[in-house]
CSV table of C-alpha atoms in Angstrom, one decimal:
chain,number,residue,atom,x,y,z
A,67,MET,CA,-47.2,95.4,-7.6
A,68,ASN,CA,-48.9,97.7,-6.1
A,69,ALA,CA,-52.3,97.0,-7.5
A,70,PRO,CA,-56.0,96.9,-5.5
A,71,HIS,CA,-56.6,93.9,-4.3
A,72,ILE,CA,-59.5,92.2,-3.5
A,73,ASP,CA,-60.8,90.6,-0.5
A,74,TYR,CA,-62.6,87.3,-1.7
A,75,THR,CA,-63.1,86.1,1.8
A,76,THR,CA,-65.4,88.7,2.6
A,77,HIS,CA,-67.2,89.8,-0.3
A,78,SER,CA,-67.5,85.5,-1.9
A,79,ALA,CA,-66.9,84.4,1.8
A,80,GLN,CA,-69.5,81.1,1.3
A,81,ALA,CA,-67.4,79.8,-1.9
A,82,PHE,CA,-64.3,80.6,0.1
A,83,GLN,CA,-65.4,78.7,2.6
A,84,HIS,CA,-65.6,75.5,0.2
A,85,LEU,CA,-62.7,75.9,-1.1
A,86,LEU,CA,-61.3,76.3,2.3
A,87,ALA,CA,-62.8,72.7,3.8
A,88,LEU,CA,-61.5,71.2,0.3
A,89,SER,CA,-58.9,72.0,1.0
A,90,ASN,CA,-58.3,70.8,4.7
A,91,GLY,CA,-59.9,68.2,3.8
A,92,LEU,CA,-57.0,66.7,1.4
A,93,HIS,CA,-54.4,67.6,3.7
A,94,LYS,CA,-56.6,65.1,5.6
A,95,GLY,CA,-57.0,62.3,2.9
A,96,PRO,CA,-55.1,59.5,1.8
A,97,LEU,CA,-52.0,61.1,-0.2
A,98,GLY,CA,-51.0,62.9,3.0
A,99,HIS,CA,-49.7,66.6,3.8
A,100,LYS,CA,-46.5,66.7,2.9
A,101,LEU,CA,-47.4,65.6,-0.7
A,102,VAL,CA,-51.3,67.1,-1.5
A,103,GLU,CA,-48.4,70.8,0.2
A,104,LEU,CA,-45.2,69.5,-2.5
A,105,VAL,CA,-47.6,69.6,-5.9
A,106,SER,CA,-49.6,72.6,-4.3
A,107,LEU,CA,-46.0,74.6,-4.3
A,108,ARG,CA,-45.0,73.2,-7.7
A,109,VAL,CA,-47.9,74.2,-8.8
A,110,SER,CA,-47.8,77.6,-7.2
A,111,GLN,CA,-44.3,77.4,-8.6
A,112,LEU,CA,-46.0,77.2,-12.2
A,113,ASN,CA,-48.6,80.1,-11.7
A,114,GLY,CA,-46.6,82.6,-10.2
A,115,CYS,CA,-48.6,82.8,-6.5
A,116,VAL,CA,-46.4,84.3,-4.8
A,117,PHE,CA,-49.0,84.3,-1.6
A,118,CYS,CA,-49.2,80.1,-2.3
A,119,LEU,CA,-45.4,79.7,-2.5
A,120,ASP,CA,-44.8,81.6,0.6
A,121,MET,CA,-47.5,79.8,2.3
A,122,HIS,CA,-46.1,76.0,0.9
A,123,CYS,CA,-42.9,76.3,1.4
A,124,THR,CA,-43.3,77.5,4.9
A,125,ALA,CA,-45.8,74.4,5.5
A,126,LEU,CA,-43.3,72.7,4.3
A,127,ARG,CA,-40.7,73.4,5.6
A,128,LYS,CA,-42.8,73.3,9.0
A,129,ALA,CA,-43.6,69.3,8.4
A,130,GLY,CA,-39.9,69.0,7.9
A,131,MET,CA,-39.0,68.5,4.4
A,132,ASP,CA,-35.2,69.3,3.9
A,133,GLN,CA,-34.2,72.4,2.5
A,134,ARG,CA,-32.6,71.7,-0.2
A,135,LYS,CA,-35.4,69.6,-2.1
A,136,LEU,CA,-37.2,73.1,-1.5
A,137,ASP,CA,-34.4,74.9,-3.3
A,138,THR,CA,-34.6,72.2,-6.5
A,139,LEU,CA,-38.3,71.7,-6.9
A,140,ALA,CA,-38.5,73.5,-10.2
A,141,ALA,CA,-35.6,71.0,-10.9
A,142,TRP,CA,-37.5,68.3,-9.6
A,143,ARG,CA,-36.7,65.9,-13.1
A,144,GLU,CA,-33.3,66.9,-12.7
A,145,SER,CA,-33.1,66.4,-8.8
A,146,PRO,CA,-32.2,63.1,-7.6
A,147,LEU,CA,-33.7,64.1,-4.2
A,148,PHE,CA,-37.6,62.8,-5.5
A,149,ASP,CA,-38.6,60.0,-4.9
A,150,GLU,CA,-40.5,57.9,-7.5
A,151,ARG,CA,-44.1,57.8,-6.2
A,152,GLU,CA,-42.8,62.1,-6.2
A,153,ARG,CA,-41.7,62.2,-9.5
A,154,ALA,CA,-45.0,60.5,-10.8
A,155,ALA,CA,-46.3,63.0,-8.6
A,156,LEU,CA,-45.5,66.3,-9.9
A,157,GLY,CA,-45.0,65.5,-13.1
A,158,TRP,CA,-49.2,64.6,-13.4
A,159,ALA,CA,-49.6,68.0,-11.8
A,160,GLU,CA,-47.7,69.3,-14.3
A,161,ALA,CA,-49.7,67.7,-16.5
A,162,LEU,CA,-52.8,68.8,-15.4
A,163,ASN,CA,-51.8,72.2,-14.3
A,164,ALA,CA,-51.6,72.5,-18.3
A,165,ILE,CA,-54.7,71.5,-19.3
A,166,GLY,CA,-56.4,73.8,-21.9
A,167,SER,CA,-52.2,74.1,-23.8
A,168,ALA,CA,-51.1,70.4,-23.7
A,169,GLN,CA,-53.4,67.2,-24.0
A,170,VAL,CA,-51.7,64.5,-20.9
A,171,PRO,CA,-49.7,62.5,-21.9
A,172,GLU,CA,-50.0,59.0,-22.4
A,173,GLU,CA,-46.3,58.7,-20.8
A,174,THR,CA,-47.2,61.0,-17.1
A,175,PHE,CA,-50.6,59.2,-16.8
A,176,ALA,CA,-48.7,55.5,-16.7
A,177,ALA,CA,-46.8,57.0,-14.1
A,178,VAL,CA,-49.2,57.9,-11.6
A,179,GLN,CA,-51.3,54.7,-12.4
A,180,ALA,CA,-47.8,52.5,-11.3
A,181,ASN,CA,-47.6,54.6,-8.5
A,182,PHE,CA,-50.6,55.6,-6.7
A,183,ASN,CA,-54.1,53.8,-6.8
A,184,GLU,CA,-57.5,54.7,-8.5
A,185,ARG,CA,-58.7,57.3,-5.6
A,186,GLU,CA,-55.2,58.1,-5.1
A,187,ILE,CA,-54.9,59.8,-9.2
A,188,SER,CA,-58.2,61.3,-8.1
A,189,GLU,CA,-57.6,63.0,-4.8
A,190,LEU,CA,-54.1,64.1,-7.1
A,191,ALA,CA,-56.8,66.1,-9.9
A,192,PHE,CA,-58.5,67.8,-6.7
A,193,THR,CA,-55.6,68.9,-5.2
A,194,VAL,CA,-54.4,70.1,-8.8
A,195,ALA,CA,-57.7,71.8,-8.9
A,196,MET,CA,-57.5,73.5,-5.5
A,197,ILE,CA,-54.6,74.9,-5.9
A,198,ARG,CA,-55.0,76.5,-9.1
A,199,SER,CA,-58.9,77.5,-7.5
A,200,TRP,CA,-56.1,79.5,-4.7
A,201,ASN,CA,-53.4,80.3,-7.2
A,202,ILE,CA,-56.1,82.4,-9.9
A,203,LEU,CA,-57.8,83.7,-6.6
A,204,ASN,CA,-54.7,85.1,-5.1
A,205,VAL,CA,-53.0,86.2,-8.3
A,206,GLY,CA,-55.8,87.8,-10.4
A,207,LEU,CA,-57.7,89.6,-7.8
A,208,HIS,CA,-54.3,90.8,-6.2
A,209,VAL,CA,-53.6,89.9,-3.6
A,210,PRO,CA,-49.8,90.6,-2.0
A,211,LEU,CA,-47.4,88.8,0.1
A,212,PRO,CA,-47.9,89.3,3.8
A,213,MET,CA,-45.2,91.3,4.9
A,214,ALA,CA,-45.1,88.5,8.5
A,215,ALA,CA,-44.2,85.2,7.5
A,216,ALA,CA,-46.7,81.9,6.2
A,217,ALA,CA,-48.4,80.1,9.0
A,218,ALA,CA,-48.7,76.7,8.6
């Protein structure tokens, strides 16, 4: 992509800092860093955000996630590498990411309720809202893939 990008970190510095604070808070919350990163990576796959894909893959590898698990994330329903909690979180994230074109299926909500308490479900919803915001900014404003590897 050769389109010029808009540096939202400069032009909207205060809004950027608020979104960054939300992101940092979610990573330190009850879901844990790895699950927030995993959900963020999956939503970024769905939304085609190359900047976020690079950043979240790097962060998950640094956090010790097996490369094979990362390689099969797009097909998590068929992969035996994801536990029930991860599956519930990924299903919930995909359903929330699709709001606007589809409703959240009752069975998806039931699965997330079976694996997470109300605070954690709320945190998952905020995680999806947060990463969608980053995806919209990065894809919409043409933020390029950094030539150097992302820092986690």
